[in-house]
């Protein structure tokens, strides 16, 4: 089944272009909205698999809309699609529950590839954005807190690969396990650390020097 997508942006021309791109890639666009308030309403009505959400919009911005949507419909993956490269907005979006963060400057092939990764449980986030996020979160955190004692040795090992920004498939190959096993461990890690997404877990790995050396 193709991903069912809701496109949210206050610029009609951009929405039209995005809808055409998604349909050409075989993805299903089930609705559009031009501000955060409409996005919340349409999310409740349509129950999409993925929402492509702009940040800076009138009436209600994308971060607040994401917070409301993920708070009531956690099964929906909200992916921020924006021109903003501000670290603070990136962090705020992820803390609001966003599953990924893509820049509008991406070329179409890379954009579609990253978006299709949602079906495989991979966060739609370019490598440069992931690196910036990890560095930002690590710099804002204390380096003195010990590794959580509730984490198993395998979870600590997996955290190190998250810190390298590796996708599930690559982590599975490194550990000699299935991708489903990797997803299971990541879910447990997020629960134990009380994090919303793997990007925060990756920053945790960097902060605690868990990333394997090449």
XYZ file of C-alpha atoms in Angstrom:
214
model
C 0.000 0.000 0.000
C 1.280 3.463 -0.904
C 1.816 5.943 1.895
C -1.272 8.117 2.451
C 0.005 11.681 2.739
C -1.413 15.023 3.865
C 0.482 18.055 2.517
C 0.456 21.197 4.696
C 1.911 24.481 3.406
C 0.565 28.015 3.078
C 1.946 28.457 -0.449
C -0.447 27.013 -3.034
C 2.171 26.805 -5.783
C 4.515 24.804 -3.561
C 1.687 22.462 -2.531
C 0.756 21.876 -6.183
C 4.342 21.029 -7.055
C 4.725 18.737 -4.049
C 1.485 16.901 -4.816
C 2.625 16.322 -8.415
C 6.013 15.018 -7.236
C 4.474 12.633 -4.718
C 1.953 11.245 -7.182
C 4.653 10.734 -9.813
C 6.559 8.650 -7.236
C 3.520 6.440 -6.646
C 2.562 7.943 -3.304
C -1.041 8.767 -2.414
C -1.944 12.353 -1.508
C -5.245 12.258 0.379
C -5.517 15.919 1.357
C -4.021 19.389 1.642
C -4.083 22.191 4.219
C -2.719 25.735 4.182
C -2.124 26.311 7.908
C -1.584 24.418 11.142
C -5.175 24.701 12.300
C -6.440 23.112 9.094
C -3.753 20.451 9.436
C -5.066 19.419 12.866
C -8.624 19.214 11.540
C -7.667 17.287 8.401
C -5.453 14.895 10.374
C -8.386 13.982 12.604
C -10.682 13.547 9.609
C -8.400 11.726 7.166
C -6.012 9.802 9.463
C -3.057 9.941 7.024
C 0.067 7.811 7.417
C 2.345 10.824 6.962
C 1.922 14.588 7.168
C 4.379 16.849 5.360
C 4.296 19.953 7.553
C 5.702 23.415 6.922
C 6.843 25.333 10.014
C 6.124 29.003 9.412
C 2.407 29.378 8.600
C -0.406 31.765 9.576
C -3.171 30.999 12.117
C -1.155 28.154 13.708
C 2.475 27.279 13.002
C 3.641 23.798 12.097
C 5.326 23.048 15.416
C 2.176 23.696 17.455
C 0.096 21.726 14.933
C 2.568 18.835 15.217
C 2.322 18.911 19.007
C -1.477 18.698 18.880
C -1.562 15.984 16.220
C 1.034 13.689 17.781
C -0.574 14.179 21.179
C -3.891 12.706 20.015
C -2.861 10.656 16.961
C 0.618 9.261 17.753
C 0.399 6.735 14.920
C 0.663 9.561 12.358
C 4.215 10.403 11.282
C 4.685 14.165 10.970
C 7.625 15.182 8.800
C 8.658 18.816 8.822
C 9.332 20.123 5.309
C 10.782 23.596 5.519
C 13.387 26.101 4.384
C 14.361 26.763 8.011
C 17.821 25.564 9.019
C 17.668 27.010 12.528
C 18.862 24.484 15.101
C 16.346 25.705 17.673
C 13.382 25.135 15.351
C 14.714 21.707 14.476
C 14.892 20.737 18.131
C 11.474 22.242 18.919
C 9.889 20.300 16.056
C 11.336 16.985 17.221
C 10.335 17.661 20.813
C 6.818 18.348 19.548
C 6.776 14.808 18.159
C 7.970 15.200 14.560
C 9.299 11.966 13.083
C 11.662 13.715 10.688
C 12.898 16.983 9.252
C 13.518 17.604 5.555
C 14.722 20.763 3.855
C 12.951 22.142 0.802
C 16.366 22.509 -0.835
C 16.656 18.712 -1.268
C 16.617 17.386 -4.815
C 13.504 15.385 -5.692
C 15.196 11.959 -5.842
C 16.762 12.315 -2.386
C 13.519 13.677 -0.959
C 11.445 10.726 -2.226
C 14.069 8.221 -1.060
C 14.094 9.650 2.463
C 10.306 9.832 2.607
C 9.876 6.229 1.468
C 12.114 5.195 4.363
C 9.162 5.874 6.682
C 7.647 2.567 5.534
C 10.797 0.799 6.763
C 10.761 2.586 10.101
C 13.625 4.918 9.186
C 13.466 8.596 10.214
C 13.173 10.869 7.157
C 16.091 13.142 7.899
C 19.085 14.014 5.746
C 22.548 13.249 7.053
C 23.514 16.910 7.407
C 20.427 17.666 9.493
C 21.042 14.618 11.695
C 24.624 15.690 12.328
C 23.549 19.223 13.256
C 20.887 17.924 15.612
C 23.227 15.501 17.355
C 25.853 18.194 17.851
C 23.309 20.734 19.074
C 21.679 18.418 21.622
C 25.016 17.099 22.819
C 26.343 20.632 23.368
C 23.244 21.605 25.359
C 23.539 18.613 27.684
C 25.728 17.756 30.634
C 28.630 15.404 29.975
C 28.706 14.229 33.593
C 25.600 12.034 33.735
C 26.341 8.275 33.651
C 24.943 5.834 31.101
C 21.475 4.693 32.189
C 21.920 1.451 34.143
C 18.626 0.089 32.803
C 20.123 -0.214 29.316
C 21.334 -3.673 28.330
C 24.756 -4.253 26.750
C 23.110 -4.827 23.365
C 21.117 -1.586 23.692
C 24.282 0.336 24.525
C 25.989 -1.206 21.491
C 23.048 -0.281 19.274
C 23.040 3.258 20.653
C 26.575 3.630 19.368
C 25.437 2.886 15.826
C 22.557 5.333 16.204
C 25.155 7.905 17.153
C 26.831 7.277 13.809
C 23.553 8.048 12.034
C 23.240 4.558 10.554
C 19.843 3.376 9.215
C 18.165 0.239 10.578
C 19.353 -1.946 7.697
C 23.007 -1.088 8.290
C 22.679 -1.549 12.060
C 21.071 -4.957 11.522
C 23.981 -6.002 9.293
C 26.545 -4.838 11.869
C 24.828 -6.738 14.680
C 23.870 -9.815 12.649
C 20.164 -9.498 13.476
C 16.950 -8.663 11.599
C 15.664 -5.128 11.030
C 12.633 -5.992 13.175
C 14.979 -6.831 16.052
C 16.695 -3.461 15.610
C 13.306 -1.698 15.683
C 12.398 -3.604 18.860
C 15.622 -2.534 20.591
C 15.212 1.095 19.502
C 11.673 1.134 20.887
C 12.953 -0.157 24.235
C 15.788 2.364 24.277
C 13.427 5.285 23.690
C 11.115 4.070 26.452
C 13.946 3.646 28.952
C 15.487 7.044 28.185
C 12.074 8.738 27.917
C 12.883 10.090 24.456
C 10.497 10.771 21.575
C 12.722 9.836 18.659
C 15.983 8.203 17.605
C 17.677 11.526 16.961
C 17.599 12.256 20.706
C 18.956 8.755 21.327
C 21.748 9.413 18.826
C 22.677 12.598 20.689
C 22.721 10.570 23.929
C 25.210 8.171 22.328
C 27.493 11.029 21.271
C 27.239 12.674 24.684
C 28.282 9.463 26.434
C 31.029 8.613 23.924
C 29.294 5.386 22.865
C 29.927 5.822 19.147
C 32.350 3.146 17.853
C 35.608 4.397 16.425
C 36.267 3.537 12.770
